Short mmCIF file of C-alpha atoms and ligand atoms in Angstrom, two decimals:
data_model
loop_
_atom_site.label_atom_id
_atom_site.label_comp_id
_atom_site.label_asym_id
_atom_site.label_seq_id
_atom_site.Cartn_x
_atom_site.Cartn_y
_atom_site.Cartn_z
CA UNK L 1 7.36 0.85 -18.73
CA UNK L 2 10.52 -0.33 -19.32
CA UNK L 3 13.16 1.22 -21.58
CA UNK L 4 12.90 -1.58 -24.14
CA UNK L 5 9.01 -0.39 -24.78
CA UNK L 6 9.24 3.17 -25.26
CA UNK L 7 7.77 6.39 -27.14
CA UNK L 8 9.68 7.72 -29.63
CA UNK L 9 7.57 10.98 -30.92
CA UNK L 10 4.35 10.35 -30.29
CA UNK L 11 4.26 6.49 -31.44
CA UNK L 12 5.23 3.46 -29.27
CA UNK L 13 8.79 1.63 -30.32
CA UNK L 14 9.81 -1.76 -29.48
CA UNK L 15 13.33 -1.54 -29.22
CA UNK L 16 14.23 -0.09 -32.79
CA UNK L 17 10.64 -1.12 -34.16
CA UNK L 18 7.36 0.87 -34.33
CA UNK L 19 4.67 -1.31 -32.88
CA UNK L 20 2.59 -0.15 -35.61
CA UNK L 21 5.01 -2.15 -38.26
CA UNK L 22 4.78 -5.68 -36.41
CA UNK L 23 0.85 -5.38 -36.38
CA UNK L 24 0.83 -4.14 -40.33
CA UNK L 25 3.39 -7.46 -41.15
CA UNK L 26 2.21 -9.72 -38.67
CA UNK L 27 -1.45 -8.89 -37.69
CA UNK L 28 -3.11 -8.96 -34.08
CA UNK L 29 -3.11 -10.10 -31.58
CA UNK L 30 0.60 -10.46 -31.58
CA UNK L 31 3.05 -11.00 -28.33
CA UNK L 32 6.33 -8.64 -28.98
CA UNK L 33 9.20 -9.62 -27.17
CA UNK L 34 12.51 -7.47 -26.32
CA UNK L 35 15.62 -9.72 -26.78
CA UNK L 36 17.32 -7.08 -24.96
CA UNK L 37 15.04 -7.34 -22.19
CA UNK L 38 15.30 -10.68 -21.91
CA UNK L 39 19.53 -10.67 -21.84
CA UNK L 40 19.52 -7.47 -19.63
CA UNK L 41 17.27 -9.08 -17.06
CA UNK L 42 19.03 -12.71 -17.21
CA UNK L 43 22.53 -10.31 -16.86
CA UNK L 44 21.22 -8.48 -13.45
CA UNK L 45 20.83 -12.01 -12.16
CA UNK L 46 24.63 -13.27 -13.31
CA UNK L 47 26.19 -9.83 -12.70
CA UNK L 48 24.63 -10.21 -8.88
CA UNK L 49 26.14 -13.04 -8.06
CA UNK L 50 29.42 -13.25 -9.70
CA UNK L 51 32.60 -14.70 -7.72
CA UNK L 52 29.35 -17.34 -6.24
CA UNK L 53 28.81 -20.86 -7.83
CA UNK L 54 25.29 -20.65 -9.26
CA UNK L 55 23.03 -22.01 -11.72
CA UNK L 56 20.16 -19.70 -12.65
CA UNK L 57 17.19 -21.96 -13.93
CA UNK L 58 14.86 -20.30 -15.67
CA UNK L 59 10.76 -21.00 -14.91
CA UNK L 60 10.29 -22.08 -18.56
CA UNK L 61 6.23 -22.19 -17.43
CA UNK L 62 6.25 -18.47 -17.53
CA UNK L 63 7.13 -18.11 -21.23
CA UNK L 64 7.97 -21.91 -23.08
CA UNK L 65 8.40 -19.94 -26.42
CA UNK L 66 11.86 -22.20 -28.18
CA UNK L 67 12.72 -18.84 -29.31
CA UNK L 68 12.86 -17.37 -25.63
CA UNK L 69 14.03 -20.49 -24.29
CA UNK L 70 16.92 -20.16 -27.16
CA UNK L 71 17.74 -16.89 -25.81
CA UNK L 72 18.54 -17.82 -22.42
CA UNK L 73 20.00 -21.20 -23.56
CA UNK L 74 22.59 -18.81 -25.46
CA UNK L 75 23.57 -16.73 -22.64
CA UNK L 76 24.42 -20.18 -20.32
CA UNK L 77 21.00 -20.34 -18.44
CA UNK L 78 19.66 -23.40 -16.91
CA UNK L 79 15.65 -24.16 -16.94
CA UNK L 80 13.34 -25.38 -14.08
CA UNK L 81 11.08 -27.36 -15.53
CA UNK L 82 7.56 -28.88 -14.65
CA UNK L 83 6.42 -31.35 -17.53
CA UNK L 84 8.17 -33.57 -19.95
CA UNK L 85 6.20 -31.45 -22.51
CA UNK L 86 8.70 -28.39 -20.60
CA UNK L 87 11.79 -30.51 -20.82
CA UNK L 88 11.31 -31.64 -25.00
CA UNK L 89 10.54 -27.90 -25.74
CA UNK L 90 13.89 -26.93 -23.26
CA UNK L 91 16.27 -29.49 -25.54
CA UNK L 92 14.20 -28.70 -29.28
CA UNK L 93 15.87 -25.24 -28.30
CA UNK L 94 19.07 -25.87 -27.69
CA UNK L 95 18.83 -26.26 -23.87
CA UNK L 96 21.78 -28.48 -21.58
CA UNK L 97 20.10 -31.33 -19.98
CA UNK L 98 22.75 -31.29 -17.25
CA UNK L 99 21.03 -28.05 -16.33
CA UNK L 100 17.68 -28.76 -15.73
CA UNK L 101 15.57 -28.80 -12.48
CA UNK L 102 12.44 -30.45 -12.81
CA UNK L 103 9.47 -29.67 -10.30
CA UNK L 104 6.24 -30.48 -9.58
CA UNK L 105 3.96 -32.58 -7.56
CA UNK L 106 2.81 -35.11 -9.89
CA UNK L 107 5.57 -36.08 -12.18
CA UNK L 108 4.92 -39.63 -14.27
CA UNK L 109 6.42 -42.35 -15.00
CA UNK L 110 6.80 -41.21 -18.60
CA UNK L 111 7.97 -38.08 -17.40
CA UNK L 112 10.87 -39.61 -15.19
CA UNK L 113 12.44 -41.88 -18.07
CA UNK L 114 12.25 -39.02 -19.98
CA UNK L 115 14.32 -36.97 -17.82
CA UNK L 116 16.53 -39.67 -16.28
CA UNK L 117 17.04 -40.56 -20.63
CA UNK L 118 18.21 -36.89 -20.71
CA UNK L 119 20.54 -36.57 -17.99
CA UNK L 120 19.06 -33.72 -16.08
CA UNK L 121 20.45 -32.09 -13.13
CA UNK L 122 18.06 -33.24 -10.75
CA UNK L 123 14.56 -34.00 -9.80
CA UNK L 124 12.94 -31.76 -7.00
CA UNK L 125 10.78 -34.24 -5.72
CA UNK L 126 7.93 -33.30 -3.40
CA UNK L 127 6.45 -36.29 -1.71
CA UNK L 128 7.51 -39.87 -0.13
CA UNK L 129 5.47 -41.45 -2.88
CA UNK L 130 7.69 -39.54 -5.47
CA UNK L 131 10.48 -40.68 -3.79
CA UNK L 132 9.76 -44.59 -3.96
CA UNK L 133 8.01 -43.90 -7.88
CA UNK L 134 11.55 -42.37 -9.21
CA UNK L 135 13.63 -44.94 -7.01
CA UNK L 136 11.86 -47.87 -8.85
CA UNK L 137 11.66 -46.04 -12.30
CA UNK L 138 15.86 -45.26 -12.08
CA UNK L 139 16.50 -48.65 -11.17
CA UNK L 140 14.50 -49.96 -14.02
CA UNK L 141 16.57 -48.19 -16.00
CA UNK L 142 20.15 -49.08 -14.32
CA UNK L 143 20.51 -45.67 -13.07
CA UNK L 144 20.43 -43.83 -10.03
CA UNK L 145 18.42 -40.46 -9.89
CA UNK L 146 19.74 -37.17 -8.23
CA UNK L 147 17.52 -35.55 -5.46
CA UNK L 148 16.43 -32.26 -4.39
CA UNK L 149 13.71 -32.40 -1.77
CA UNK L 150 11.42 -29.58 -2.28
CA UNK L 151 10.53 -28.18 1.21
CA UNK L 152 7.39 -25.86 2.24
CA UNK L 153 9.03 -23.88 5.01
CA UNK L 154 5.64 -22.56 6.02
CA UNK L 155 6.51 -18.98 5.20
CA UNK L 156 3.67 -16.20 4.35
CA UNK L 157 4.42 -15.22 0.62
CA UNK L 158 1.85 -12.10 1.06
CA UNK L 159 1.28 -12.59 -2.33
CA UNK L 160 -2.04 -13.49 -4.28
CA UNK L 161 -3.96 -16.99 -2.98
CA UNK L 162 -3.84 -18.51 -6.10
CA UNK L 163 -0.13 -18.00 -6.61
CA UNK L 164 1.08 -18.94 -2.74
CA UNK L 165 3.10 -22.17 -2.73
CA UNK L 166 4.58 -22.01 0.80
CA UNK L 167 2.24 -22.07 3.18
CA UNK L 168 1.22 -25.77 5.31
CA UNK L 169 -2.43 -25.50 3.51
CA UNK L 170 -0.80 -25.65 0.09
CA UNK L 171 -0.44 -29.04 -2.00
CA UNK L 172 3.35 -28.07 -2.49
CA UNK L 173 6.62 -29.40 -1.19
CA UNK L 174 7.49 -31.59 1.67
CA UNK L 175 6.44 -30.50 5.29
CA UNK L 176 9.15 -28.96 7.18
CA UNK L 177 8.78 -31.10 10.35
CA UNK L 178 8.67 -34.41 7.88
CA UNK L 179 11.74 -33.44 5.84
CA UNK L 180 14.65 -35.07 7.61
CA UNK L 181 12.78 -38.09 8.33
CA UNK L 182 12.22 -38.39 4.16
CA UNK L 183 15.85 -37.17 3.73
CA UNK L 184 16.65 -40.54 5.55
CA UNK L 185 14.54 -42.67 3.59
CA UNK L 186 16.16 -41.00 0.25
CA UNK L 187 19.57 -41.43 1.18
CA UNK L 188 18.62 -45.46 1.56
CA UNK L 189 17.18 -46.04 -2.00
CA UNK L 190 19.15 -47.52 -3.57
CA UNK L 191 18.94 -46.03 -6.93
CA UNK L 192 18.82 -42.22 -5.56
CA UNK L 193 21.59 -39.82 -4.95
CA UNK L 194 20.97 -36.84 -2.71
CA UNK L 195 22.01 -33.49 -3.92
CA UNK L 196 20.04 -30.42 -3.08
CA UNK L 197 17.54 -29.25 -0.99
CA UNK L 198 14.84 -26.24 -2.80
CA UNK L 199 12.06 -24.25 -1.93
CA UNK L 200 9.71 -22.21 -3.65
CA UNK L 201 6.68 -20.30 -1.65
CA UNK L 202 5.19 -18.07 -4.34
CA UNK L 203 4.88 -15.50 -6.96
CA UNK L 204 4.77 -11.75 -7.52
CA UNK L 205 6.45 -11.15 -4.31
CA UNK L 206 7.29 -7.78 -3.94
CA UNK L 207 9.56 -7.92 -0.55
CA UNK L 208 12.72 -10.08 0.44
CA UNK L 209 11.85 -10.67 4.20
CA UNK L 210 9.62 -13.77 3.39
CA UNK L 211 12.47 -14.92 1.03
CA UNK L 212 15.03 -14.38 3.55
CA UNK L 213 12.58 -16.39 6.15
CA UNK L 214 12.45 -19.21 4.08
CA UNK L 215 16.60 -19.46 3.38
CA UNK L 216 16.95 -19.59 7.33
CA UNK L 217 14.25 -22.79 7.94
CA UNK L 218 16.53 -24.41 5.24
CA UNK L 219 19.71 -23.78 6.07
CA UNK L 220 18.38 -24.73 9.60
CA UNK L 221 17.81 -27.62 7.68
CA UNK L 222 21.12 -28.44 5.57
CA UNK L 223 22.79 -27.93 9.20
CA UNK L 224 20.92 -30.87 10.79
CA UNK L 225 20.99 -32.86 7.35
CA UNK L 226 25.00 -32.30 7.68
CA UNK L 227 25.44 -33.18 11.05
CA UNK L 228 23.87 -36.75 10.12
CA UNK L 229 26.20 -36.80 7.46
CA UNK L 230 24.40 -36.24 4.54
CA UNK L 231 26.09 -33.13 2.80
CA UNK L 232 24.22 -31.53 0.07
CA UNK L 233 25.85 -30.04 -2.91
CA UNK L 234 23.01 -27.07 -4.25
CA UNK L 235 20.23 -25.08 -2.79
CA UNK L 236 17.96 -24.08 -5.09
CA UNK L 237 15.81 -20.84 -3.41
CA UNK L 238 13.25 -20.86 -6.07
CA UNK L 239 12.01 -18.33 -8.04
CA UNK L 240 8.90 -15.53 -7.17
CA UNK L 241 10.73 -12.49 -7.81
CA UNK L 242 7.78 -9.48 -8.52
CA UNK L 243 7.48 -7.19 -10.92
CA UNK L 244 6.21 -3.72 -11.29
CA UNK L 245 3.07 -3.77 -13.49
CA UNK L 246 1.21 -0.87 -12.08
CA UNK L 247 2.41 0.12 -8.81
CA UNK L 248 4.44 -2.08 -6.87
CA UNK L 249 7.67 -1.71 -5.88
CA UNK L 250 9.49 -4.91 -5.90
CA UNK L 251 13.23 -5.18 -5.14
CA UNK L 252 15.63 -4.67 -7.57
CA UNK L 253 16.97 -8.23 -8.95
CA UNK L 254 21.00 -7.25 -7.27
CA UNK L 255 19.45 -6.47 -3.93
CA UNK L 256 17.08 -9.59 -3.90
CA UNK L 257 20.33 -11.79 -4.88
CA UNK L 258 22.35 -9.64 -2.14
CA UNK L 259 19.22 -10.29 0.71
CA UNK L 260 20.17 -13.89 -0.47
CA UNK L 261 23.73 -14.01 -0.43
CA UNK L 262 23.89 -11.99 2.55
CA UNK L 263 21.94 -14.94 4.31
CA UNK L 264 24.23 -17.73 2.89
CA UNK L 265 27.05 -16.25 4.03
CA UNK L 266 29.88 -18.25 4.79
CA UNK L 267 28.04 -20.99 2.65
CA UNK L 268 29.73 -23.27 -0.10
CA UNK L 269 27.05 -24.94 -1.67
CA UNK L 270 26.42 -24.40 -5.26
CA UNK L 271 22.93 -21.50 -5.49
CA UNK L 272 20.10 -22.14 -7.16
CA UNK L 273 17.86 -19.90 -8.92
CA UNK L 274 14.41 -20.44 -10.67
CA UNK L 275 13.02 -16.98 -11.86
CA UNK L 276 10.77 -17.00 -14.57
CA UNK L 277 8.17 -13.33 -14.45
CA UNK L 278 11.08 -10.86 -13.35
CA UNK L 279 13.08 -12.51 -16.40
CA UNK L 280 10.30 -12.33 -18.76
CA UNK L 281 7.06 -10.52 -17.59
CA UNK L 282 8.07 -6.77 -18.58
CA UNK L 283 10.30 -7.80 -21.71
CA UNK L 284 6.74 -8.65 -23.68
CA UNK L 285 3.73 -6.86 -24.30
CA UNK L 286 0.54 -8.15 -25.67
CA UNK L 287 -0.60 -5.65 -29.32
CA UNK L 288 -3.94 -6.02 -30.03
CA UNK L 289 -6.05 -3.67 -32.19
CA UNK L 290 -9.59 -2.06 -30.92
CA UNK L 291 -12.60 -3.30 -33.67
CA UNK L 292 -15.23 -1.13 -31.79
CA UNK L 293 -15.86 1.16 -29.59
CA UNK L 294 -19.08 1.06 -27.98
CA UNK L 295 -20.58 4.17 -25.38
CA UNK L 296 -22.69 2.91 -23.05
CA UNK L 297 -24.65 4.47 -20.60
CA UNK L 298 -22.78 3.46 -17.67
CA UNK L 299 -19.22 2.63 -19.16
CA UNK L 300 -17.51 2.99 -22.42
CA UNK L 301 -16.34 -0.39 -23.90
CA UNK L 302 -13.27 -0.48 -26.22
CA UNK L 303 -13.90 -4.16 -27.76
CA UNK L 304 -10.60 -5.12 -28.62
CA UNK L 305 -9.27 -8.27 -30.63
CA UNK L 306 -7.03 -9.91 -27.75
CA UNK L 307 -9.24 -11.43 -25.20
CA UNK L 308 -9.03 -13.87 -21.70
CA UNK L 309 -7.80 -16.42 -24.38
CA UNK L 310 -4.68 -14.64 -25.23
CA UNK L 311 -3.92 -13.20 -21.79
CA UNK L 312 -5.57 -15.09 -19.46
CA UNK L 313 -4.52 -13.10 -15.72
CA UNK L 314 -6.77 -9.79 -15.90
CA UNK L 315 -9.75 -12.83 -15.82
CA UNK L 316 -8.07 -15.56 -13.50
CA UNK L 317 -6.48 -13.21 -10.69
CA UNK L 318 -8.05 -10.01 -10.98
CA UNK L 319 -4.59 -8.73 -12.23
CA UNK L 320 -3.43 -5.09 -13.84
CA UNK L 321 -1.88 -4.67 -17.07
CA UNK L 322 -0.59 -1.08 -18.11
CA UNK L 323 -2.30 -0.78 -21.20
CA UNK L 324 -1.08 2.20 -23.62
CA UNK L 325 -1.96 3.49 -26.95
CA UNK L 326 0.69 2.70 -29.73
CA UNK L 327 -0.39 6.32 -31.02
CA UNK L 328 -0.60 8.98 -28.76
CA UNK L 329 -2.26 11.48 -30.23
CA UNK L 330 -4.85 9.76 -32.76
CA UNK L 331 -5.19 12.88 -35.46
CA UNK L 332 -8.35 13.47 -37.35
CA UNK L 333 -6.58 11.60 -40.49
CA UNK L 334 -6.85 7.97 -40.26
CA UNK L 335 -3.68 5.69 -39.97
CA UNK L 336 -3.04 2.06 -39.01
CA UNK L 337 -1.62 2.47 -35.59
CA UNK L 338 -4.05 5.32 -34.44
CA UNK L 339 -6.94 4.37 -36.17
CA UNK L 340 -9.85 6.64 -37.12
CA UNK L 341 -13.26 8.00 -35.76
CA UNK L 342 -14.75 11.21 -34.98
CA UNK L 343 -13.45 13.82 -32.97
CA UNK L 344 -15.64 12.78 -30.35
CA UNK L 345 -14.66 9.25 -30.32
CA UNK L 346 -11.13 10.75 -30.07
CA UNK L 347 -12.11 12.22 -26.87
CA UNK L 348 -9.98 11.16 -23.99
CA UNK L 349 -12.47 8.90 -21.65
CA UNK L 350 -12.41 5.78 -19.45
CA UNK L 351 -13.02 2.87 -20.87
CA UNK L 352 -13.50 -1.12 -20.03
CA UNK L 353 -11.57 -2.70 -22.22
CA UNK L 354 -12.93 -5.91 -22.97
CA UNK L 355 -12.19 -8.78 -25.33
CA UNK L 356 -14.75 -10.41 -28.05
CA UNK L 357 -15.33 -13.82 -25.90
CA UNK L 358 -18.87 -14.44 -24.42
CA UNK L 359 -18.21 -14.15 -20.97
CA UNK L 360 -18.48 -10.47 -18.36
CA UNK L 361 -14.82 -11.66 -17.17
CA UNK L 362 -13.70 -11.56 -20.55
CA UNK L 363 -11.46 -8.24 -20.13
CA UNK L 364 -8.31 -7.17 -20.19
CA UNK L 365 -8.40 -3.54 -18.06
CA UNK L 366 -11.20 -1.59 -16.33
CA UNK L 367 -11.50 2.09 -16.35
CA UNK L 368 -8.16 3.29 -18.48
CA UNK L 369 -7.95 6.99 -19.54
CA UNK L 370 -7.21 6.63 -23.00
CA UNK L 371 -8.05 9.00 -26.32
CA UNK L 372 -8.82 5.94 -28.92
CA UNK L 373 -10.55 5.47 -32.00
CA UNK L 374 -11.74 2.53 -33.61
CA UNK L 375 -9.22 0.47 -35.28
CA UNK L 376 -6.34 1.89 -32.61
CA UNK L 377 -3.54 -0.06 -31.73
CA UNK L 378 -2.92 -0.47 -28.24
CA UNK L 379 -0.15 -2.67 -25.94
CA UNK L 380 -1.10 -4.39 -23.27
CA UNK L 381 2.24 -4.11 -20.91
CA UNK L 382 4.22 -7.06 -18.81
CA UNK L 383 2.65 -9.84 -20.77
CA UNK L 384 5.89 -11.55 -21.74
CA UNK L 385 5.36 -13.73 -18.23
CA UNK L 386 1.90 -16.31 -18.08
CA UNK L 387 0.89 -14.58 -21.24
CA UNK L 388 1.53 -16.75 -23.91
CA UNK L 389 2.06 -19.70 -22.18
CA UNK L 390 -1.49 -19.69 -20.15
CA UNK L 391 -4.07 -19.06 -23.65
CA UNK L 392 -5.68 -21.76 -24.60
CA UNK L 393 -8.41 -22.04 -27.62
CA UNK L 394 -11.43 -21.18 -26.02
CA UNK L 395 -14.25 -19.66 -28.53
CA UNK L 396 -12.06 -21.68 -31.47
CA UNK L 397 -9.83 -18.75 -31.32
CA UNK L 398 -6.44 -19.18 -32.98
CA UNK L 399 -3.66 -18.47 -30.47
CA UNK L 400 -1.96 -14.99 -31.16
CA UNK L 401 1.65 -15.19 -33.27
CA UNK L 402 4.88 -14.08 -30.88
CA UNK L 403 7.76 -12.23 -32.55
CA UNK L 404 11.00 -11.03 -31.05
CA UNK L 405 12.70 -7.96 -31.68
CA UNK L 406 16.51 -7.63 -31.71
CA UNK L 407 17.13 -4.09 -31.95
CA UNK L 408 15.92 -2.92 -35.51
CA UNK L 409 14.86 -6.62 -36.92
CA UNK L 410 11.56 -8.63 -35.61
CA UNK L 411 12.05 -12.39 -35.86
CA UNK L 412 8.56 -14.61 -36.30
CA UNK L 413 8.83 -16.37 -33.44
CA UNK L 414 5.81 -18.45 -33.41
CA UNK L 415 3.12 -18.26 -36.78
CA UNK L 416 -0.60 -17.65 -35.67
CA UNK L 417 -2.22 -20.72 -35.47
CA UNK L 418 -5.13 -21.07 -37.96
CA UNK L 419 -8.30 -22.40 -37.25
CA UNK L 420 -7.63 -25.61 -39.19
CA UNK L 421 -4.97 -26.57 -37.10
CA UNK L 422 -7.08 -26.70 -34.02
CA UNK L 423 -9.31 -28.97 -35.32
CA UNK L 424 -6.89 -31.10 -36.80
CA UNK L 425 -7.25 -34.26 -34.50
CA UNK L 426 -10.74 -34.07 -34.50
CA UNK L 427 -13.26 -36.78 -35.86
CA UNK L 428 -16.94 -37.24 -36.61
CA UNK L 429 -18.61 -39.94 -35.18
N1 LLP X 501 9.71 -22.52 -9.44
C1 LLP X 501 8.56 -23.16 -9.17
C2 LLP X 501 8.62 -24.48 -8.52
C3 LLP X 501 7.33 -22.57 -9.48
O1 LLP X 501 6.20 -23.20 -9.19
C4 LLP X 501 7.31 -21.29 -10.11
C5 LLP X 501 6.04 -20.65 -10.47
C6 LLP X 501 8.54 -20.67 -10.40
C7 LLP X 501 9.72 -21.31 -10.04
C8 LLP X 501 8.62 -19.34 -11.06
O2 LLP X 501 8.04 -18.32 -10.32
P1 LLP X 501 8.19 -16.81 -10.79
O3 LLP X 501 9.64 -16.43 -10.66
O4 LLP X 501 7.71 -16.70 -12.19
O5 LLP X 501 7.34 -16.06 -9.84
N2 LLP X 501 0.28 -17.92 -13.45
C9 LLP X 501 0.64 -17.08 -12.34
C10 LLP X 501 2.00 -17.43 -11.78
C11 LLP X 501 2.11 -18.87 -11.34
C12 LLP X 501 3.47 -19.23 -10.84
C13 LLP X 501 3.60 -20.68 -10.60
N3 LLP X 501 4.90 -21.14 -10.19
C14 LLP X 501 0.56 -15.64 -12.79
O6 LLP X 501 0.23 -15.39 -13.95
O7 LLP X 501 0.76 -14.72 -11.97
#
């Protein structure tokens, strides 16, 4: 847990707040953000690598929230971005253009006038046909386009399949061997400018040797790119930094940026940084209230009113949440945050806990040790990363609200949507 989630007594605080008060004013299931969290996490990175030209972008994908975006916008951040949708929601809070990476393998036409309109930093483009689409598209437009290429430096992540970006078999970047030969090309469109070269080869990784493996194909790279004469101004490392959400034991953030600085020593070019969980995942949790319990014969069930909808990983990739009981020791009297029940239903026991949606991989954690009664609070831990940002609607289910807290004082940070709204563009035939 980190400090900005924390019992005070027996009841579970964020920051200066009592969990219990954001569900009574704002209802479940509600995300709860730490601003503090947020600017101490953002700091580690900027503290790291002070005295070093950097830009640290942050991964708006993991949490798009305007007010979290706003946060980091405040404190000088830039944003890697992977949508136009990403970039509108990056400058509606307050974002700098001029800082903005954008990524992704399929970027449209829409979505390059948008962002050569803006004036972002530059495009990490990650295929020929890119290349030749935002030539023609920046010309059309009488500008010319700054490049990044985004190489896969065929590196082992060790992380989860579905979250592995660096490998040959994946659909991401440029392929090492082909990368000078597409450098070439770039630097002979016309309407391009080459600045940067980035890499990014997965998520959740919890050790610095594959990150370290990767900086060395590219600098290989930038070498050979120099000695043709094409100097490049920024390399962008990515993001991918883990976190701990059970028991992992990821690097701290200033030995991660060390690993990295100690293998671009001697190095000029400006750094680039696109972190998005290890600046967001453990300053959110996920507070959501149990409706029933249910004892089966097998397992105990503790229905609860967030479900795959709201936080979406337990289902997709099998992952663990910490979840914890806002009151720790539910007393025979009934109260908002503990709940009420019998003494047996008290009872510490292990229980699925499962959300209302009609599906058996609709759960959020299996087998937790937890003395609950029905009507309990509970916080489901490290969802302020792919939380929010990955629910969608399914079962018509109004997305959660999101608050921040700021020591003692919770701003509404997004209102729950209400079933009305998700409808809205609907017709009969
Ligand atoms: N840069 C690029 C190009 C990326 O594709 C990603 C994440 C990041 C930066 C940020 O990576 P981070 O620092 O957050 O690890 N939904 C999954 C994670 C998918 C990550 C996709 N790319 C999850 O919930 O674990």
């Amino acid at each position: 847990m980190s400090n900005y989630f924390h019992y005070r007594g027996d009841r579970l605080y964020a920051e200066q707040v009592p969990l219990a008060d954001i569900a009574a004013q704002f209802d479940t299931p509600c995300y709860v953000y730490s601003r503090a969290a947020l600017t101490d996490s953002l700091r580690q990175f900027t503290d790291a690598l002070q005295g070093r030209e950097h830009l640290i972008c942050y991964a708006v994908k993991a949490n798009s929230n305007l007010a979290i975006l706003n946060v980091f916008a405040r404190l000088g951040a830039g944003f890697d971005i992977v949508s136009g949708g990403e970039l509108q929601r990056v400058l509606a809070a307050g974002g700098d253009a001029r800082k903005v990476v954008f990524s992704g393998v399929g970027k449209s036409v829409a979505e390059m006038l948008l962002a050569l309109d803006a004036g972002i930093l530059c495009f990490n483009v990650e295929s020929a046909a890119e290349l030749e689409r935002l030539n023609e598209v920046a010309g059309s437009m009488g500008k010319i386009a700054p490049v990044s290429l985004r190489v896969n430096p065929d590196v082992d992540a060790k992380t989860h399949p579905y979250i592995s970006t660096g490998l040959k078999q994946n659909k991401f970047g440029v392929a090492y061997d082909e990368a000078i030969a597409l450098y070439r090309k770039a630097r002979d469109l016309p309407h391009l400018r080459l600045t940067g070269i980035d890499c990014h080869i997965g998520s959740q990784l919890t050790e610095t040797s594959p990150f370290i493996a990767a900086t060395e194909k590219i600098l290989a790279l930038v070498d050979t790119l120099a000695g043709e004469g094409i100097r490049l101004e920024h390399i962008d490392l990515g993001g991918g930094l883990g976190i701990r959400y059970h028991d992992e034991t990821p690097p701290a953030i200033a030995d991660y940026v060390a690993a990295l600085l100690g293998a671009l020593r001697g190095r000029s070019e400006k750094l680039i940084l696109e972190p998005g969980r290890v600046l967001a995942g453990n300053a959110g949790v996920l507070l959501t209230r149990v409706e029933y319990l249910k004892h089966g014969e097998e397992k105990n069930f503790a229905i609860v009113d967030a479900a795959m909808n709201d936080l979406m990983r337990p289902a997709l990739y099998d992952a663990f949440h910490e979840i914890l009981p806002v009151c720790r020791q539910p007393s025979p009297q009934p109260s908002p945050a503990c709940g009420g029940g019998s003494e047996r239903e008290r009872q510490s026991l292990l229980y699925e806990i499962v959300g209302p949606i009609c599906e058996t991989g609709d759960f959020i954690g299996h087998a937790r040790n937890l003395a609950i009664a029905p009507q309990a609070l509970l916080a489901v831990l490290s969802a302020g990363a792919y939380g929010m940002s990955m629910s969608s609607n399914y079962n018509t289910r109004p997305r959660a609200a999101e608050v921040v807290v700021d020591g003692n004082t919770v701003h509404l940070a997004r209102e729950r949507e209400t079933v009305q709204q998700l409808y809205a563009g609907e017709k009969l035939i």
